[in-house]
Structures are given as structure tokens and as C-alpha cells.
CSV table of C-alpha atoms in Angstrom, one decimal:
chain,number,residue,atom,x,y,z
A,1,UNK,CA,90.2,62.3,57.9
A,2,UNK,CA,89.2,59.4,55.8
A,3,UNK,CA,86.1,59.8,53.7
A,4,UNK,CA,84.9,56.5,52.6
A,5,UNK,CA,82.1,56.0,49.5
A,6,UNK,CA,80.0,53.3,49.2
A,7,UNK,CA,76.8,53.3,47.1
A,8,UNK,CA,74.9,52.0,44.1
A,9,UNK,CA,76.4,51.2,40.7
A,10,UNK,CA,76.4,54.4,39.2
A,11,UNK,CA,75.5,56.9,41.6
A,12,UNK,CA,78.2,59.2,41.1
A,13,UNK,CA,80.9,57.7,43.8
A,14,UNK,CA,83.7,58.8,41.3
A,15,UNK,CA,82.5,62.1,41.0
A,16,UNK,CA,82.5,62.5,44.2
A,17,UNK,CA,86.2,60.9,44.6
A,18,UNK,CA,87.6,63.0,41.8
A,19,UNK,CA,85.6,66.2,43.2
A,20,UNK,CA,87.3,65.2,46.8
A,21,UNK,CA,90.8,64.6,45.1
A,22,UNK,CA,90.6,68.3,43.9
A,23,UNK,CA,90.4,69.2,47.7
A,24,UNK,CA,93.4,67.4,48.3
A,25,UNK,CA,92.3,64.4,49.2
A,26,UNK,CA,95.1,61.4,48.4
A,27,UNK,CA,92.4,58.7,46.9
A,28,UNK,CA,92.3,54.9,47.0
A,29,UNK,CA,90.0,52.8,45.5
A,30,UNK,CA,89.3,48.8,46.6
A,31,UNK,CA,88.6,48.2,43.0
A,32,UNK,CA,92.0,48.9,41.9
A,33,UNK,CA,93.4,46.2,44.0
A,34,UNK,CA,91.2,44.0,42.1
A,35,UNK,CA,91.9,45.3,38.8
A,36,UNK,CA,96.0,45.0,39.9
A,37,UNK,CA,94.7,40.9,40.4
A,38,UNK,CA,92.8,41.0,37.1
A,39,UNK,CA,96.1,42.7,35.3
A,40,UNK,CA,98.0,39.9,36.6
A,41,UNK,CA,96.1,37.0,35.5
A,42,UNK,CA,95.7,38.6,32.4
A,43,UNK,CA,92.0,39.0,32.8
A,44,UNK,CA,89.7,41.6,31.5
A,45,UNK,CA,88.6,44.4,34.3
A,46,UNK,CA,84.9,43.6,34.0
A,47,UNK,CA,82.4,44.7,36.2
A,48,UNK,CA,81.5,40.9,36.8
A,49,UNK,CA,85.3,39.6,36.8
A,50,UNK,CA,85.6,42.5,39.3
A,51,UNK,CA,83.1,41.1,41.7
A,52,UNK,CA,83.7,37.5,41.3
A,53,UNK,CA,87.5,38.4,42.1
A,54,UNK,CA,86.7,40.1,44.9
A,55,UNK,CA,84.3,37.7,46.3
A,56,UNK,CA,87.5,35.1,45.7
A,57,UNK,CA,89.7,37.6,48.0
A,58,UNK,CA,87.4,37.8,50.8
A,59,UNK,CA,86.9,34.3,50.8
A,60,UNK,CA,90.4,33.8,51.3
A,61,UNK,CA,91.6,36.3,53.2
A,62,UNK,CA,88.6,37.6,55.3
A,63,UNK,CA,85.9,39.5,54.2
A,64,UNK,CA,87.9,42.8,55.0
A,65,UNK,CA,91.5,42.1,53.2
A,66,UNK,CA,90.6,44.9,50.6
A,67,UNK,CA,90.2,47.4,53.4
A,68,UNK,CA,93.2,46.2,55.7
A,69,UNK,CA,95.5,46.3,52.4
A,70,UNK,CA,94.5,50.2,52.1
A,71,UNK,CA,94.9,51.1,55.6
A,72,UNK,CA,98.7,50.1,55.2
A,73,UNK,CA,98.8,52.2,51.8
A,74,UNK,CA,97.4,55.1,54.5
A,75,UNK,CA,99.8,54.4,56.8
A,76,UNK,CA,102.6,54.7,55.1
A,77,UNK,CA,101.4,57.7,52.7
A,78,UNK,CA,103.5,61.1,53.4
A,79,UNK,CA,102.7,64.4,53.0
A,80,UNK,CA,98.8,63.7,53.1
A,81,UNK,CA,96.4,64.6,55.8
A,82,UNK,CA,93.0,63.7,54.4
A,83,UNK,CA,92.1,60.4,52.2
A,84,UNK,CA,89.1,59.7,50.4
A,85,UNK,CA,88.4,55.2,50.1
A,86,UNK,CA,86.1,54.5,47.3
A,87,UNK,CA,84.6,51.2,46.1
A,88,UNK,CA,83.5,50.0,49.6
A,89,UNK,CA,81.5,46.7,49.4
A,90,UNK,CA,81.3,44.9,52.3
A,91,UNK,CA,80.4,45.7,56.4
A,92,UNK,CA,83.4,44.2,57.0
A,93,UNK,CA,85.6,46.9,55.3
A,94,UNK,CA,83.6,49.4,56.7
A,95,UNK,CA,84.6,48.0,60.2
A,96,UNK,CA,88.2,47.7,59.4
A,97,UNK,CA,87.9,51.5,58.3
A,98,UNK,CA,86.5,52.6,61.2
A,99,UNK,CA,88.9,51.5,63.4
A,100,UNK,CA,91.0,54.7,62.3
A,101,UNK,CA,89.2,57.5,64.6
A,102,UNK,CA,88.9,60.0,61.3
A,103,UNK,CA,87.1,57.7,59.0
A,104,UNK,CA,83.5,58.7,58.0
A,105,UNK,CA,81.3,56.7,55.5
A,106,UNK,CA,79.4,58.6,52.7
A,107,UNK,CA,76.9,56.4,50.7
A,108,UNK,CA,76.3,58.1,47.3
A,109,UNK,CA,72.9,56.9,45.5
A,110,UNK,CA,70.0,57.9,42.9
A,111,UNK,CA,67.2,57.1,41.5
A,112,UNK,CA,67.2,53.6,39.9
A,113,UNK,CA,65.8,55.3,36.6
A,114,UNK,CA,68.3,58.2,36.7
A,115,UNK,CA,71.4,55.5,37.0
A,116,UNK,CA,70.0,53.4,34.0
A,117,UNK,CA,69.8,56.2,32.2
A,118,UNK,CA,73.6,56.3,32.9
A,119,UNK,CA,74.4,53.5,32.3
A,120,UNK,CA,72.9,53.4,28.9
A,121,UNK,CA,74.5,56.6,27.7
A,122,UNK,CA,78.0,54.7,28.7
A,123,UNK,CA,76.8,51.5,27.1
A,124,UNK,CA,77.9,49.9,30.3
A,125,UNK,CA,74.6,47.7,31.2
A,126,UNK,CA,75.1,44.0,32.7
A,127,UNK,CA,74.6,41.2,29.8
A,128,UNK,CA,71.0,40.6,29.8
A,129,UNK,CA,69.7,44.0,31.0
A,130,UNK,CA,67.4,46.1,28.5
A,131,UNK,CA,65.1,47.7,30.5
A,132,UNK,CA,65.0,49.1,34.1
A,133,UNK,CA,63.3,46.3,35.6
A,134,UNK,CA,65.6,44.0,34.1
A,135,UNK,CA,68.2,46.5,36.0
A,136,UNK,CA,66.7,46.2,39.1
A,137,UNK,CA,67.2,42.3,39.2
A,138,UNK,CA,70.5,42.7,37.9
A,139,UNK,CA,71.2,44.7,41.0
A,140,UNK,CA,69.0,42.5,43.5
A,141,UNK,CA,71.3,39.3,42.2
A,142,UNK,CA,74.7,41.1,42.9
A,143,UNK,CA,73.5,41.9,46.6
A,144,UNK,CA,74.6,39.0,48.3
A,145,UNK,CA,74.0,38.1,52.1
A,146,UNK,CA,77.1,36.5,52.0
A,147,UNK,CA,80.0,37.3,54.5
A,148,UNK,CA,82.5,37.2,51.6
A,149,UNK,CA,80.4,38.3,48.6
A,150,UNK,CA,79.4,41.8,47.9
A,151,UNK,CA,76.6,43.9,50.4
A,152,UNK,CA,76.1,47.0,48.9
A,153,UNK,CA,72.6,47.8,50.7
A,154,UNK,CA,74.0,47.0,54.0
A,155,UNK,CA,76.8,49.2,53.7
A,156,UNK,CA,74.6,52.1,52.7
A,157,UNK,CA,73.0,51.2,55.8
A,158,UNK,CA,76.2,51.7,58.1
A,159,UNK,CA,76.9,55.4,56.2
A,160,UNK,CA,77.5,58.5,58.7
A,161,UNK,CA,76.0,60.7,55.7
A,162,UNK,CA,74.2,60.3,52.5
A,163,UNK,CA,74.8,62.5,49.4
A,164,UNK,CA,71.7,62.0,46.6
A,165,UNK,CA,72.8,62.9,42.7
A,166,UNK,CA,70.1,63.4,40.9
A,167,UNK,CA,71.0,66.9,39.5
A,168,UNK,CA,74.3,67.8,37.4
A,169,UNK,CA,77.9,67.7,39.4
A,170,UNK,CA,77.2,71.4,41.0
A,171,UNK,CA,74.6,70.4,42.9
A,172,UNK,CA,76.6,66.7,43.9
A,173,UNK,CA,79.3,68.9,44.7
A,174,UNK,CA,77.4,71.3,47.2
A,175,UNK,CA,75.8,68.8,49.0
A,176,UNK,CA,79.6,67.1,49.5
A,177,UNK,CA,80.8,70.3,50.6
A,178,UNK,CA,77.7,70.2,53.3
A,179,UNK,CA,78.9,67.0,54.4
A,180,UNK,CA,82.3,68.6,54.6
A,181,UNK,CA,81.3,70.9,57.0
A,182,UNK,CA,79.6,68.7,59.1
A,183,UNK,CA,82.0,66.0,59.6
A,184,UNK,CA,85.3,68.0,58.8
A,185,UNK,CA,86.1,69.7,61.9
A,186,UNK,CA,89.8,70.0,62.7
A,187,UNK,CA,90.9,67.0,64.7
A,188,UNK,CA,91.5,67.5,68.7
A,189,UNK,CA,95.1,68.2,68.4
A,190,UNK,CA,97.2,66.3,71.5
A,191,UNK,CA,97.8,68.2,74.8
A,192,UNK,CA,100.5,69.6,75.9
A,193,UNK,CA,101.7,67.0,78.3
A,194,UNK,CA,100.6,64.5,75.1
A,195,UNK,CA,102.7,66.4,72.7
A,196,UNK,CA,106.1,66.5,74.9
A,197,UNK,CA,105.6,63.0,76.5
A,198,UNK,CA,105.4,61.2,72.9
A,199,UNK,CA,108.4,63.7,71.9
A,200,UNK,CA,110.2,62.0,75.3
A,201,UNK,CA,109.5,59.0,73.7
A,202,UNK,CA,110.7,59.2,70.6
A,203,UNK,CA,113.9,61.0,72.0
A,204,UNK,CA,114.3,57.7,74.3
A,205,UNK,CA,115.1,55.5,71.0
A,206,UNK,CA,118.4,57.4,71.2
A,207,UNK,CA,119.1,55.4,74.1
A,208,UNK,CA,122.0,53.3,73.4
A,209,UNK,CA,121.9,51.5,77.0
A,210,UNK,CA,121.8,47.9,77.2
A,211,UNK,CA,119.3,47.8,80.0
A,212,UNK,CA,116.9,50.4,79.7
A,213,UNK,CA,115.6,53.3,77.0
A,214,UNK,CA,114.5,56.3,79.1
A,215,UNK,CA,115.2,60.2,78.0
A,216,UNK,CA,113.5,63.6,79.2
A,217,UNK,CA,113.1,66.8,77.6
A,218,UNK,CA,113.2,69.9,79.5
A,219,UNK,CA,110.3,72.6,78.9
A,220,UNK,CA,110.1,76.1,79.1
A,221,UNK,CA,107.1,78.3,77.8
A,222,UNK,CA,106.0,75.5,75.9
A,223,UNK,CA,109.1,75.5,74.2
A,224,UNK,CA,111.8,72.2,74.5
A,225,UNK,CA,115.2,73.8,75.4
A,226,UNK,CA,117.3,70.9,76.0
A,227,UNK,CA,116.3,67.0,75.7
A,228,UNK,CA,118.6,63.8,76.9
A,229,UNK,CA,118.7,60.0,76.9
A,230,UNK,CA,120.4,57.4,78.8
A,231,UNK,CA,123.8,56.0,78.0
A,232,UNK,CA,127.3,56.5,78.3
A,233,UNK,CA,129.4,59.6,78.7
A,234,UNK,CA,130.2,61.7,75.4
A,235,UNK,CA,133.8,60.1,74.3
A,236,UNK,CA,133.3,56.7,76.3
A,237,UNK,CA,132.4,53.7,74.1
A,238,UNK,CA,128.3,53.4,73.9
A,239,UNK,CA,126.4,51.0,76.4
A,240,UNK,CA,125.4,48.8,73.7
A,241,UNK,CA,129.1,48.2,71.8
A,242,UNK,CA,130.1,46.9,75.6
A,243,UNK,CA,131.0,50.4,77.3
A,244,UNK,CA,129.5,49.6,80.6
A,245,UNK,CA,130.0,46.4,82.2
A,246,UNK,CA,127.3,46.5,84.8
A,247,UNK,CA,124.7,46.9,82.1
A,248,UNK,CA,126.4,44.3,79.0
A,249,UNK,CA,126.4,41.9,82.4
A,250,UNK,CA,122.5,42.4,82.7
A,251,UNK,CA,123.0,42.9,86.2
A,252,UNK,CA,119.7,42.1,88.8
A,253,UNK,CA,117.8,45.7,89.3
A,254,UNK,CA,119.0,47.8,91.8
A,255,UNK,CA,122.1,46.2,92.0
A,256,UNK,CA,126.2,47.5,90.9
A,257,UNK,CA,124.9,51.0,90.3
A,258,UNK,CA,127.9,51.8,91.6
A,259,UNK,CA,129.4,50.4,88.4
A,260,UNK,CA,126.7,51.8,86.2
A,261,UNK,CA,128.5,54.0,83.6
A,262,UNK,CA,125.6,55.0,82.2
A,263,UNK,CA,124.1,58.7,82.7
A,264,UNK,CA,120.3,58.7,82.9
A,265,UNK,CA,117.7,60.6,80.9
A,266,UNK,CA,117.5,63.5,83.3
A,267,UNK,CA,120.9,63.8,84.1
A,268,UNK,CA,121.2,64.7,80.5
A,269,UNK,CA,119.4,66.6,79.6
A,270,UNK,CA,119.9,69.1,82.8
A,271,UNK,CA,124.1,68.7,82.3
A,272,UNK,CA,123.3,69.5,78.4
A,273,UNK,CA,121.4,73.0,79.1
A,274,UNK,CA,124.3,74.0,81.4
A,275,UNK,CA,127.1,73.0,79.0
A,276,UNK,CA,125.7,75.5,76.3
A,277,UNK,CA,124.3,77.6,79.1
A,278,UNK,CA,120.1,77.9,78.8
A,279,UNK,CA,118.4,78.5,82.0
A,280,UNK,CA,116.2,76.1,83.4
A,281,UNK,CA,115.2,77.7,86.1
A,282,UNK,CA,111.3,76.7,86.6
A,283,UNK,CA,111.0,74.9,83.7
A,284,UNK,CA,108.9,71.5,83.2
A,285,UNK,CA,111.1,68.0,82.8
A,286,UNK,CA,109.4,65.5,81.0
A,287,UNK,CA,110.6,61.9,81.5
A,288,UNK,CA,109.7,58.4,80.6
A,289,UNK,CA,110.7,57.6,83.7
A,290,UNK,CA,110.4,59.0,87.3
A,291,UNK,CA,113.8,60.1,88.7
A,292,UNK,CA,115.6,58.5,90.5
A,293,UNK,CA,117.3,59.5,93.6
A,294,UNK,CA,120.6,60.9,92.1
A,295,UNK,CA,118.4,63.1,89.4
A,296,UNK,CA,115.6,64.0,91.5
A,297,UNK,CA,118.9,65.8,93.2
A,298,UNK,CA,119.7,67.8,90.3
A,299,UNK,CA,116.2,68.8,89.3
A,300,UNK,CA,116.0,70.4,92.4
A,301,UNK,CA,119.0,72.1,92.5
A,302,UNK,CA,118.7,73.0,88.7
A,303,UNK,CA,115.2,74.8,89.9
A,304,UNK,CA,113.3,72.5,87.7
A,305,UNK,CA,109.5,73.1,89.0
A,306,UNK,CA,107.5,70.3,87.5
A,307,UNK,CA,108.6,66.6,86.6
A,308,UNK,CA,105.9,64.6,84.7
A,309,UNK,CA,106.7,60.9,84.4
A,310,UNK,CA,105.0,58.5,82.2
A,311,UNK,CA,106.4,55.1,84.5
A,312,UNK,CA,107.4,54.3,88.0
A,313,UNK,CA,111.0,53.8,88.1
A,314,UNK,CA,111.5,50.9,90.1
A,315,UNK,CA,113.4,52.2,93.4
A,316,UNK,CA,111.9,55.7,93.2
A,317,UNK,CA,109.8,56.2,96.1
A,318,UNK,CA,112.2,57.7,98.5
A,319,UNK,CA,113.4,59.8,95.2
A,320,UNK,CA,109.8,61.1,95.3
A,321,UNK,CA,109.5,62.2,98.8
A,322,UNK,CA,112.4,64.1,98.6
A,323,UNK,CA,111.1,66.3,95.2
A,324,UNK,CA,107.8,66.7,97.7
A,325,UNK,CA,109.3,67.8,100.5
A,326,UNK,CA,111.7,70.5,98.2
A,327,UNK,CA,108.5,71.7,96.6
A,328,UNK,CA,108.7,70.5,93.1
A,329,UNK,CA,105.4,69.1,91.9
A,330,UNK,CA,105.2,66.2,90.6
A,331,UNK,CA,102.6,64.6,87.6
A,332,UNK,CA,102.1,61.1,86.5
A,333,UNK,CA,101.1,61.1,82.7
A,334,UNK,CA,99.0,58.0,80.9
A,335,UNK,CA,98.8,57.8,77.4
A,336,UNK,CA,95.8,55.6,78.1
């Protein structure tokens, strides 16, 4: 889950971030890329130089760099589940955010008197403001209808949820810990047929054929007892350092199998669970590939009951009929 804040200039969006951050939530903010570009030039982190260099970065780099930039932090973040994105200023990084299915957008606001009052006590009012219509121009000026500048009203007008501080932090905190509940359901974990078809997958870039990655895992009781890829025999020089001719000689499809030296996925993994002896005796095979004609013989003699295949292998059809007609179902799986 991403929780992302947007809101008015202090509303209590860092509350709110640090409050998350004790619920072990890894938090970002867009304003500390700005203040890292401030740092740099050797600029003061202003509220105004903040803005102004943001504008700049959106200008250049499209109006949702900021948000792109911290989706790749995300990405490549261990060891977290849940995030919380702060400083969110424009549609256009809401957008960007919501392209990740977990993301949710909070706005956190107040009363315009209750954030003066704020402000004040932190001495942290824009040049020119002493009063709280002066504050509310200040505000109106930095809402911009620009695609590049800052739009803080419209963003508050995208939000999934809307948390209100005009209490002390208890109250902010149990109205967070509403919106918790309501948009914090576990995740819909991946199916079964999800969960060991992307395993297949990942077991295929073990492959070390020249031609083609495929590899199958072999199920039983939900439980992978024996997996295998494509490539040459154990002790024979690997496909891809020029152990089999046929495939380092890219030969046309469906031609020189003869001369293939390569064992497929399936073959594998069913000759690996009888060299350390598990039964796999009506067990699922998952593959990347259908069988072909020379594994869909061994599935059925190994008593395999169920192949599921996530692509056609090209010269498979007669390979199909025959795991039909010996009674050993067969599923075609789409990640789509």
C-alpha cells in the first residue's frame, strides 16, 4: 500500500507521515528531492525556493518527474511492504501514483484560521503576510492552474479520503487509523496457478539454451517437489558456451531435433524427482511451455495428472491429443 498526502500548508501532512512511519510505513517526501536540488546549488530550502524549484523540474521534465523519481525509490526499496508519499502537488503526480494498484491519496486540511495560528507560533509566515486575509492571498497566489506549477486544490480534489486536524494529534491520529481500516485491507494475494506459474518463470532464467528459456515445476499438495529448465545434460558443456550445435547453429523451428542436445523443462524436472526418488504420482506440472511430444510421454507415464501451460509450443498439437486421450487434463494459464 502506498498512502499518499497532499493538502494545505500546514495542515498536519507531517504528522500524519511521522504518525504513519511509526506503523511501519517506509516514507518519502517529493520535497526532499527538491531540497537535495536546493543542497546542491547551494541554495537555501525555502518554502518559496522550494516551489519555484519545483515548478523548474516539472517544466523540464514533465509535470510528474517528482512522483516517477519516488516510484523507482519504491521499487527498489527491500524489506518494506507499506509506503507513505508526502508533499504531493500536482494531478500529475497523483496520476503517476496511481498507476501502482495499492496507492491511495489522503488530503490532510484545516481551518484557514487554525493553520495561521500555526504558522505564527513557528514564525514560518510567507514575506508579506500579517494577518489571515493576507494568508489567504498568499495561498490563492501559490495555486497555480499551471500544468507545471503547483495545484494544491485540485489535488485535494482527486483524494480517496480526507483527514480534518483541528484537534491535538490524538484525535488526527484516530481519524488516520479510520482511514486505515477502510482502505487497508490485505491485498488479494495471487492464485495458486498465479503463484507457481510466475515461480515457472522465474525458474526458466536458469535456462542456459541458446534458443529457448522454458522450465516447469512439478506440484504436489500445493507444495513444489521438484522444478527443471531447459539445457544440456548435467556434465555436458551448457547450450549457451557452444554445447549443442543444433541450437548455437540457430537452427529453423522444428527442424535437427534429432541433434538437439538439450533436455527440455519437463523432462527435467520429472528425471530430477526420480533421481532423488519423490513421487509424482498425480501431481500438477507447471510449464512455460506446453509439452511437447517426447515430454507429454513422460508426464503420462510419470502419472502426472494436470499440466498447465502458460504458451503454445509451436508443434504441440498432436502432443496434446495424446495427454487427452490418456486422461491427463490439461489448462491453459494467462497472466493477463
Amino acid at each position: 500500500m502506498i498512502i499518499g498526502l497532499t493538502g494545505t500548508n500546514a495542515s498536519g501532512k507531517d504528522s500524519v507521515a511521522s504518525y504513519l512511519e511509526q506503523k511501519s510505513f517506509r516514507h518519502y517526501s517529493l520535497s526532499d528531492i527538491l531540497r537535495d536540488r536546493l543542497t546542491q546549488e547551494g541554495r537555501e530550502s525555502s518554502r518559496e525556493n522550494l516551489i519555484a524549484i519545483g515548478n523548474k523540474l516539472r517544466q523540464e521534465h514533465g509535470p510528474s518527474v517528482l512522483a516517477e523519481f519516488t516510484l523507482e525509490k519504491i521499487n527498489s526499496t527491500k524489506g518494506y511492504v507499506h509506503f507513505v508519499v508526502s508533499s504531493i502537488r500536482n494531478p500529475a503526480e497523483v496520476s503517476s501514483l496511481r498507476r501502482h494498484k495499492g496507492f491511495v491519496l489522503v488530503a490532510v486540511d484545516a481551518p484557514l484560521e487554525i493553520r495561521y495560528k500555526r504558522l505564527l507560533s513557528r514564525s514560518r509566515l510567507g514575506e508579506g503576510v500579517s494577518n489571515v486575509d493576507d494568508f489567504r492571498k498568499y495561498e490563492e497566489r501559490e495555486n497555480s492552474f499551471d500544468p507545471s506549477a503547483q495545484q494544491i486544490s485540485s489535488c485535494i480534489a482527486l483524494a480517496d479520503y480526507t483527514a480534518v486536524n483541528d484537534s491535538d494529534f490524538s484525535s488526527l491520529h484516530k481519524k488516520v487509523d479510520v482511514i486505515l481500516r477502510q482502505c487497508g485491507q490485505t491485498p488479494a494475494r495471487p492464485s495458486w496457478d498465479a503463484y507457481f506459474m510466475g515461480i515457472a518463470q522465474q525458474v526458466s532464467l536458469r535456462s542456459n539454451c541458446m534458443k529457448r528459456n522454458v522450465a516447469a515445476i512439478i506440484v504436489k499438495d500445493r507444495r513444489i517437489i521438484s522444478t527443471g529448465y531447459n539445457g544440456t545434460p548435467r556434465g555436458v558443456k551448457n547450450c549457451n558456451e557452444g554445447g549443442c550445435p543444433r541450437c548455437n547453429g540457430y537452427a529453423e523451428g522444428g527442424t535437427k531435433l534429432d541433434e538437439c542436445l538439450c533436455s527440455h523443462g519437463e523432462e527435467n524436472a520429472i528425471v530430477q524427482a526420480a533421481y532423488h526418488g519423490v513421487n509424482i504420482n498425480g501431481s500438477v506440472l507447471y510449464t512455460t511451455f506446453s509439452p511437447c511430444l517426447w515430454c507429454a510421454k513422460m508426464v503420462i507415464n510419470s502419472g502426472i495428472g494436470k499440466v498447465i501451460y502458460n504458451t503454445n509450443y509451436p508443434l504441440g498439437e498432436t502432443a496434446k491429443k495424446m495427454l487427452e486421450e490418456a486422461g491427463v487434463e490439461l489448462q491453459f494459464y494467462s497472466f493477463d
